[in-house]
Amino acid sequence: AQTVTQSQPEMSVQEAETVTLSCTYDTSESDYYLFWYKQPPSRQMILVIRQEAYKQQNATENRFSVNFQKAAKSFSLKISDSQLGDAAMYFCARSIQGAQKLVFGQGTRLTINP
Amino acid sequence: DAGVIQSPRHEVTEMGQEVTLRCKPISGHDYLFWYRQTMMRGLELLIYFNNNVPIDDSGMPEDRFSAKMPNASFSTLKIQPSEPRDSAVYFCASRGGRRSEKLFFGSGTQLSVL
């Protein structure tokens, strides 16, 4: 099965603190791409960060970073110094080689407490 | 560029009626995707096109759904006849030619079938 699993339906964090969202996936491929997308209440899907599976170095975008564990098929998202604007649904996604498409997890709803 | 443009933003219709959702991808993008988002099933890929040709429609739920891409700047997703279980947010997304590139999503169409 080509599944992406986000085991945390909901998470909350205090403003300015750090939170980690979990994602695991199933694949037999060696070359693929992983993504985290953010969906705020506006409904717009926004790319947060992207990781290429052949790269060992974890991707970082400002306050957002990932912990990519290829052998464990794990791709967690860490948000540092959480801000109120980070409140949203977060979706983990994986590309399917050759098929050019993305498969998404069920999402994690992140709440930021002021 | 204005991004991926979808219309309408909201659609309310009665069961049995025909519904047409529209999408204008970003100019120059080779790939166009139609996704459906529901609480129960999350984000599901319905169909995607490459250079206006449908490549994979395995996610289309049944014959009531059809999608076309008559040219590089326009696509439609049609449901005929519509049913209450089709109520969902339908997203269109486009992307350039490389698998590593990010998907650009439209704002989605919220469809309610009464």
Coordinates of C-alpha atoms in Angstrom, one line a residue:
Chain A
A1 CA 0.0 0.0 0.0
Q2 CA 1.1 3.5 -0.7
T3 CA -0.1 5.2 2.4
V4 CA 0.9 8.2 4.4
T5 CA 0.0 8.1 8.1
Q6 CA -0.3 11.1 10.4
S7 CA -1.1 9.6 13.8
Q8 CA -1.9 12.9 15.6
P9 CA -5.4 14.2 14.5
E10 CA -4.9 17.2 16.7
M11 CA -2.0 19.0 18.5
S12 CA -1.7 22.2 20.5
V13 CA 1.2 24.2 21.6
Q14 CA 1.8 27.4 23.5
E15 CA 2.9 30.4 21.5
A16 CA 6.7 30.7 21.1
E17 CA 7.2 27.0 22.0
T18 CA 8.2 24.2 19.7
V19 CA 6.0 21.5 18.4
T20 CA 6.6 18.3 16.3
L21 CA 4.1 16.8 14.0
S22 CA 4.6 13.1 13.0
C23 CA 4.3 11.4 9.7
T24 CA 5.2 7.9 8.5
Y25 CA 4.8 6.4 5.1
D26 CA 4.9 3.2 3.2
T27 CA 7.0 2.7 0.1
S28 CA 9.3 0.3 -1.7
E29 CA 10.9 3.0 -3.8
S30 CA 14.3 4.6 -3.1
D31 CA 13.7 7.8 -4.9
Y32 CA 10.8 10.0 -3.9
Y33 CA 9.9 13.4 -2.5
L34 CA 8.2 14.3 0.8
F35 CA 6.2 17.4 1.5
W36 CA 4.5 19.2 4.3
Y37 CA 1.5 21.4 3.3
K38 CA -0.3 23.8 5.5
Q39 CA -4.1 24.5 5.2
P40 CA -5.2 27.5 7.2
P41 CA -9.0 28.3 7.6
S42 CA -8.8 30.1 4.3
R43 CA -8.7 26.7 2.7
Q44 CA -5.6 27.5 0.6
M45 CA -3.0 24.7 0.5
I46 CA 0.5 26.2 1.1
L47 CA 3.8 24.3 0.8
V48 CA 5.7 24.5 4.0
I49 CA 8.8 22.4 3.3
R50 CA 10.1 19.8 0.9
Q51 CA 12.6 16.9 1.2
E52 CA 14.2 14.8 -1.4
A53 CA 14.6 11.2 -0.3
Y54 CA 18.1 10.8 -1.7
K55 CA 19.4 13.7 0.4
Q56 CA 20.4 12.9 3.9
Q57 CA 20.5 16.4 5.1
N58 CA 17.2 17.5 6.7
A59 CA 15.4 20.4 5.0
T60 CA 15.0 23.7 6.8
E61 CA 12.9 26.7 6.0
N62 CA 13.2 29.4 8.7
R63 CA 11.3 28.2 11.7
F64 CA 10.3 24.9 10.0
S65 CA 12.5 21.9 9.8
V66 CA 12.1 18.2 9.3
N67 CA 13.5 15.1 10.8
F68 CA 13.8 12.6 7.9
Q69 CA 14.5 9.1 8.9
K70 CA 14.6 7.1 5.6
A71 CA 15.1 3.7 7.1
A72 CA 12.2 4.2 9.5
K73 CA 10.1 5.9 6.8
S74 CA 9.5 8.8 9.1
F75 CA 9.2 12.5 8.2
S76 CA 8.3 14.7 11.1
L77 CA 7.9 18.5 11.0
K78 CA 9.2 20.7 13.7
I79 CA 7.9 24.2 14.2
S80 CA 10.0 26.4 16.4
D81 CA 8.9 29.6 18.1
S82 CA 5.3 28.8 17.2
Q83 CA 3.2 31.8 16.1
L84 CA -0.5 32.3 16.1
G85 CA -0.4 32.3 12.3
D86 CA 0.8 28.8 12.3
A87 CA -2.6 27.5 13.4
A88 CA -3.8 25.3 10.6
M89 CA -4.2 21.8 9.3
Y90 CA -0.9 20.3 8.3
F91 CA -0.7 17.6 5.7
C92 CA 2.2 15.3 5.0
A93 CA 2.5 14.0 1.4
R94 CA 4.7 11.7 -0.6
S95 CA 5.3 11.6 -4.3
I96 CA 4.8 8.3 -6.2
Q97 CA 7.7 7.7 -8.6
G98 CA 6.8 7.6 -12.2
A99 CA 3.2 8.3 -11.4
Q100 CA 4.0 12.0 -10.8
K101 CA 1.3 12.3 -8.2
L102 CA 1.1 13.0 -4.5
V103 CA -0.5 11.0 -1.8
F104 CA -1.6 12.8 1.3
G105 CA -2.0 11.9 5.0
Q106 CA -5.2 12.6 6.9
G107 CA -3.8 15.8 8.4
T108 CA -3.0 17.1 11.9
R109 CA -4.9 20.1 13.2
L110 CA -2.5 22.4 15.0
T111 CA -3.8 24.9 17.6
I112 CA -1.6 27.7 19.0
N113 CA -2.5 28.8 22.5
P114 CA -1.6 32.5 23.2
Chain B
D1 CA 0.9 35.3 -12.1
A2 CA -2.5 35.0 -10.4
G3 CA -2.0 31.4 -9.4
V4 CA -4.4 28.6 -10.0
I5 CA -7.9 30.0 -10.4
Q6 CA -10.9 27.9 -9.6
S7 CA -14.6 28.8 -10.0
P8 CA -17.0 28.9 -8.4
R9 CA -15.7 29.2 -4.9
H10 CA -19.0 27.8 -3.6
E11 CA -21.7 25.8 -5.3
V12 CA -25.0 24.7 -3.8
T13 CA -27.1 22.4 -5.9
E14 CA -29.9 19.9 -5.6
M15 CA -29.4 16.2 -6.0
G16 CA -29.7 15.1 -9.6
Q17 CA -28.4 18.4 -11.1
E18 CA -25.3 18.7 -13.2
V19 CA -22.4 20.5 -11.6
T20 CA -19.4 21.9 -13.5
L21 CA -16.2 23.0 -11.7
R22 CA -13.6 25.1 -13.5
C23 CA -9.9 25.5 -13.3
K24 CA -7.3 27.7 -14.9
P25 CA -3.8 26.4 -14.1
I26 CA -0.7 28.5 -13.9
S27 CA 0.7 29.4 -17.3
G28 CA 3.4 27.1 -18.4
H29 CA 2.6 24.3 -16.0
D30 CA 2.5 20.8 -17.7
Y31 CA 0.5 19.0 -15.0
L32 CA -2.9 19.5 -13.7
F33 CA -4.5 17.6 -10.8
W34 CA -8.0 17.4 -9.4
Y35 CA -8.3 16.5 -5.7
R36 CA -11.3 16.1 -3.5
Q37 CA -11.2 16.8 0.2
T38 CA -13.7 15.4 2.8
M39 CA -13.5 14.9 6.5
M40 CA -13.8 11.1 6.2
R41 CA -11.4 10.5 3.3
G42 CA -9.0 13.4 3.4
L43 CA -7.4 14.6 0.2
E44 CA -8.0 12.2 -2.6
L45 CA -6.6 12.5 -6.1
L46 CA -9.3 12.1 -8.7
I47 CA -7.5 12.5 -12.0
Y48 CA -4.4 14.2 -13.4
F49 CA -3.4 15.5 -16.8
N50 CA -0.1 16.0 -18.5
N51 CA 0.0 18.3 -21.5
N52 CA -3.8 18.2 -21.6
V53 CA -3.9 14.4 -21.8
P54 CA -5.5 12.5 -18.9
I55 CA -2.9 10.2 -17.4
D56 CA -4.5 8.6 -14.4
D57 CA -8.2 8.7 -13.7
S58 CA -8.2 5.8 -11.2
G59 CA -9.4 8.0 -8.4
M60 CA -12.5 9.1 -10.2
P61 CA -15.3 7.6 -8.0
E62 CA -17.7 6.5 -10.8
D63 CA -19.1 7.3 -14.2
R64 CA -21.0 10.3 -12.9
F65 CA -17.6 12.1 -12.7
S66 CA -15.8 13.3 -15.8
A67 CA -12.9 15.7 -16.4
K68 CA -11.6 17.4 -19.5
M69 CA -8.7 19.6 -20.4
P70 CA -9.4 21.1 -23.8
N71 CA -6.4 23.3 -23.8
A72 CA -3.4 24.2 -21.6
S73 CA -5.2 26.9 -19.8
F74 CA -8.6 25.3 -18.8
S75 CA -10.0 22.2 -17.2
T76 CA -13.4 21.2 -16.0
L77 CA -14.6 18.6 -13.6
K78 CA -18.2 17.6 -14.2
I79 CA -20.6 15.6 -12.0
Q80 CA -23.8 14.4 -13.6
P81 CA -26.0 13.6 -11.8
S82 CA -24.8 15.0 -8.5
E83 CA -25.6 13.2 -5.2
P84 CA -25.4 14.4 -1.6
R85 CA -22.3 12.2 -1.0
D86 CA -20.4 14.3 -3.6
S87 CA -20.4 17.2 -1.1
A88 CA -16.8 18.1 -0.6
V89 CA -14.1 20.7 -1.4
Y90 CA -12.7 20.1 -4.8
F91 CA -9.2 21.4 -5.5
C92 CA -7.4 22.0 -8.7
A93 CA -3.6 22.1 -8.6
S94 CA -0.9 22.6 -11.2
R95 CA 2.8 21.9 -11.4
G96 CA 5.8 22.2 -13.7
G97 CA 7.4 19.2 -15.3
R98 CA 9.7 17.9 -12.6
R99 CA 8.4 15.6 -9.8
S100 CA 10.3 17.6 -7.2
E101 CA 8.4 20.8 -7.9
K102 CA 5.7 21.9 -5.6
L103 CA 2.0 21.7 -6.4
F104 CA 0.3 25.1 -6.6
F105 CA -3.3 24.7 -5.4
G106 CA -6.3 26.8 -6.2
S107 CA -8.6 28.0 -3.5
G108 CA -11.0 25.1 -4.0
T109 CA -14.7 24.8 -4.7
Q110 CA -16.9 24.0 -1.8
L111 CA -19.7 21.9 -3.2
S112 CA -22.9 21.2 -1.3
V113 CA -25.4 18.8 -2.9
L114 CA -28.8 18.9 -1.1

